[in-house]
Amino acid sequence: MNKFLFLVAAMLLTSCADNNSEPKYGESSGLSTNCRAYVQAAIDEWRNGSSNTEDTMNALERNCGIHGHLWDYRP
């Protein structure tokens, strides 16, 4: 239990100055370049019916999961 609380506290402290504090998009492409922007785009697509739940969750895990590509993306 203590390890879990430490992990949560460490994640909260390190997230204060991270690249995901606000949504960011590529200048030329307009595509999301961090998790905050990507998650909102994925939710919007799911709500519009463009993507099903399974595809949306897989994409979120791939891009913003524990080993996601967008966590430390620096254009």
PDB file of C-alpha atoms in Angstrom:
ATOM      1  CA  MET A   1       0.000   0.000   0.000  1.00  0.00           C
ATOM      2  CA  ASN A   2       2.818   2.419   0.839  1.00  0.00           C
ATOM      3  CA  LYS A   3       4.506   1.726  -2.499  1.00  0.00           C
ATOM      4  CA  PHE A   4       1.270   2.518  -4.312  1.00  0.00           C
ATOM      5  CA  LEU A   5       0.825   5.803  -2.449  1.00  0.00           C
ATOM      6  CA  PHE A   6       4.435   6.729  -3.151  1.00  0.00           C
ATOM      7  CA  LEU A   7       3.963   5.968  -6.843  1.00  0.00           C
ATOM      8  CA  VAL A   8       0.818   8.087  -7.046  1.00  0.00           C
ATOM      9  CA  ALA A   9       2.500  10.964  -5.194  1.00  0.00           C
ATOM     10  CA  ALA A  10       5.562  10.764  -7.457  1.00  0.00           C
ATOM     11  CA  MET A  11       3.386  10.797 -10.564  1.00  0.00           C
ATOM     12  CA  LEU A  12       1.487  13.843  -9.329  1.00  0.00           C
ATOM     13  CA  LEU A  13       4.665  15.729  -8.478  1.00  0.00           C
ATOM     14  CA  THR A  14       6.370  14.971 -11.773  1.00  0.00           C
ATOM     15  CA  SER A  15       3.290  15.816 -13.810  1.00  0.00           C
ATOM     16  CA  CYS A  16       3.280  19.444 -12.677  1.00  0.00           C
ATOM     17  CA  ALA A  17       5.911  20.486 -15.196  1.00  0.00           C
ATOM     18  CA  ASP A  18       5.259  18.025 -17.981  1.00  0.00           C
ATOM     19  CA  ASN A  19       4.567  18.456 -21.649  1.00  0.00           C
ATOM     20  CA  ASN A  20       0.878  17.633 -21.120  1.00  0.00           C
ATOM     21  CA  SER A  21      -0.123  20.658 -19.058  1.00  0.00           C
ATOM     22  CA  GLU A  22      -2.105  21.990 -22.028  1.00  0.00           C
ATOM     23  CA  PRO A  23      -3.202  20.525 -25.370  1.00  0.00           C
ATOM     24  CA  LYS A  24      -0.609  20.948 -28.124  1.00  0.00           C
ATOM     25  CA  TYR A  25      -0.934  20.434 -31.855  1.00  0.00           C
ATOM     26  CA  GLY A  26       1.570  20.222 -34.714  1.00  0.00           C
ATOM     27  CA  GLU A  27       2.063  23.513 -36.522  1.00  0.00           C
ATOM     28  CA  SER A  28       1.915  22.108 -40.036  1.00  0.00           C
ATOM     29  CA  SER A  29      -0.262  19.032 -39.488  1.00  0.00           C
ATOM     30  CA  GLY A  30      -2.679  20.243 -36.827  1.00  0.00           C
ATOM     31  CA  LEU A  31      -2.501  16.767 -35.277  1.00  0.00           C
ATOM     32  CA  SER A  32      -2.236  16.319 -31.515  1.00  0.00           C
ATOM     33  CA  THR A  33       1.343  16.124 -30.255  1.00  0.00           C
ATOM     34  CA  ASN A  34       0.693  15.389 -26.583  1.00  0.00           C
ATOM     35  CA  CYS A  35      -1.631  13.168 -24.589  1.00  0.00           C
ATOM     36  CA  ARG A  36      -3.968  15.888 -23.426  1.00  0.00           C
ATOM     37  CA  ALA A  37      -4.816  16.839 -27.002  1.00  0.00           C
ATOM     38  CA  TYR A  38      -4.885  13.216 -28.184  1.00  0.00           C
ATOM     39  CA  VAL A  39      -7.257  12.035 -25.454  1.00  0.00           C
ATOM     40  CA  GLN A  40      -9.732  14.787 -26.257  1.00  0.00           C
ATOM     41  CA  ALA A  41      -9.541  14.026 -29.984  1.00  0.00           C
ATOM     42  CA  ALA A  42     -10.114  10.314 -29.284  1.00  0.00           C
ATOM     43  CA  ILE A  43     -13.120  11.073 -27.077  1.00  0.00           C
ATOM     44  CA  ASP A  44     -14.572  13.403 -29.715  1.00  0.00           C
ATOM     45  CA  GLU A  45     -14.195  10.743 -32.425  1.00  0.00           C
ATOM     46  CA  TRP A  46     -15.806   8.111 -30.178  1.00  0.00           C
ATOM     47  CA  ARG A  47     -18.736  10.414 -29.338  1.00  0.00           C
ATOM     48  CA  ASN A  48     -19.259  11.183 -33.026  1.00  0.00           C
ATOM     49  CA  GLY A  49     -19.432   7.456 -33.746  1.00  0.00           C
ATOM     50  CA  SER A  50     -16.345   7.568 -35.988  1.00  0.00           C
ATOM     51  CA  SER A  51     -14.503   5.042 -33.792  1.00  0.00           C
ATOM     52  CA  ASN A  52     -15.763   2.156 -31.729  1.00  0.00           C
ATOM     53  CA  THR A  53     -14.815   1.674 -28.099  1.00  0.00           C
ATOM     54  CA  GLU A  54     -12.256  -1.071 -28.741  1.00  0.00           C
ATOM     55  CA  ASP A  55     -10.365   0.954 -31.364  1.00  0.00           C
ATOM     56  CA  THR A  56     -10.457   4.072 -29.198  1.00  0.00           C
ATOM     57  CA  MET A  57      -9.095   2.275 -26.131  1.00  0.00           C
ATOM     58  CA  ASN A  58      -6.360   0.562 -28.158  1.00  0.00           C
ATOM     59  CA  ALA A  59      -5.279   3.876 -29.661  1.00  0.00           C
ATOM     60  CA  LEU A  60      -5.272   5.578 -26.263  1.00  0.00           C
ATOM     61  CA  GLU A  61      -3.127   2.810 -24.817  1.00  0.00           C
ATOM     62  CA  ARG A  62      -0.723   2.887 -27.774  1.00  0.00           C
ATOM     63  CA  ASN A  63      -0.267   6.651 -27.693  1.00  0.00           C
ATOM     64  CA  CYS A  64      -0.839   7.598 -24.049  1.00  0.00           C
ATOM     65  CA  GLY A  65      -0.486   4.339 -22.123  1.00  0.00           C
ATOM     66  CA  ILE A  66       2.444   3.470 -19.890  1.00  0.00           C
ATOM     67  CA  HIS A  67       4.788   3.245 -22.890  1.00  0.00           C
ATOM     68  CA  GLY A  68       2.860   5.710 -25.025  1.00  0.00           C
ATOM     69  CA  HIS A  69       4.507   7.600 -27.856  1.00  0.00           C
ATOM     70  CA  LEU A  70       3.106  11.022 -26.943  1.00  0.00           C
ATOM     71  CA  TRP A  71       4.279  11.413 -23.336  1.00  0.00           C
ATOM     72  CA  ASP A  72       7.646  12.951 -24.087  1.00  0.00           C
ATOM     73  CA  TYR A  73       7.168  14.033 -27.677  1.00  0.00           C
ATOM     74  CA  ARG A  74       9.247  17.112 -28.451  1.00  0.00           C
ATOM     75  CA  PRO A  75       8.759  18.533 -31.974  1.00  0.00           C
TER      76      PRO A  75
END
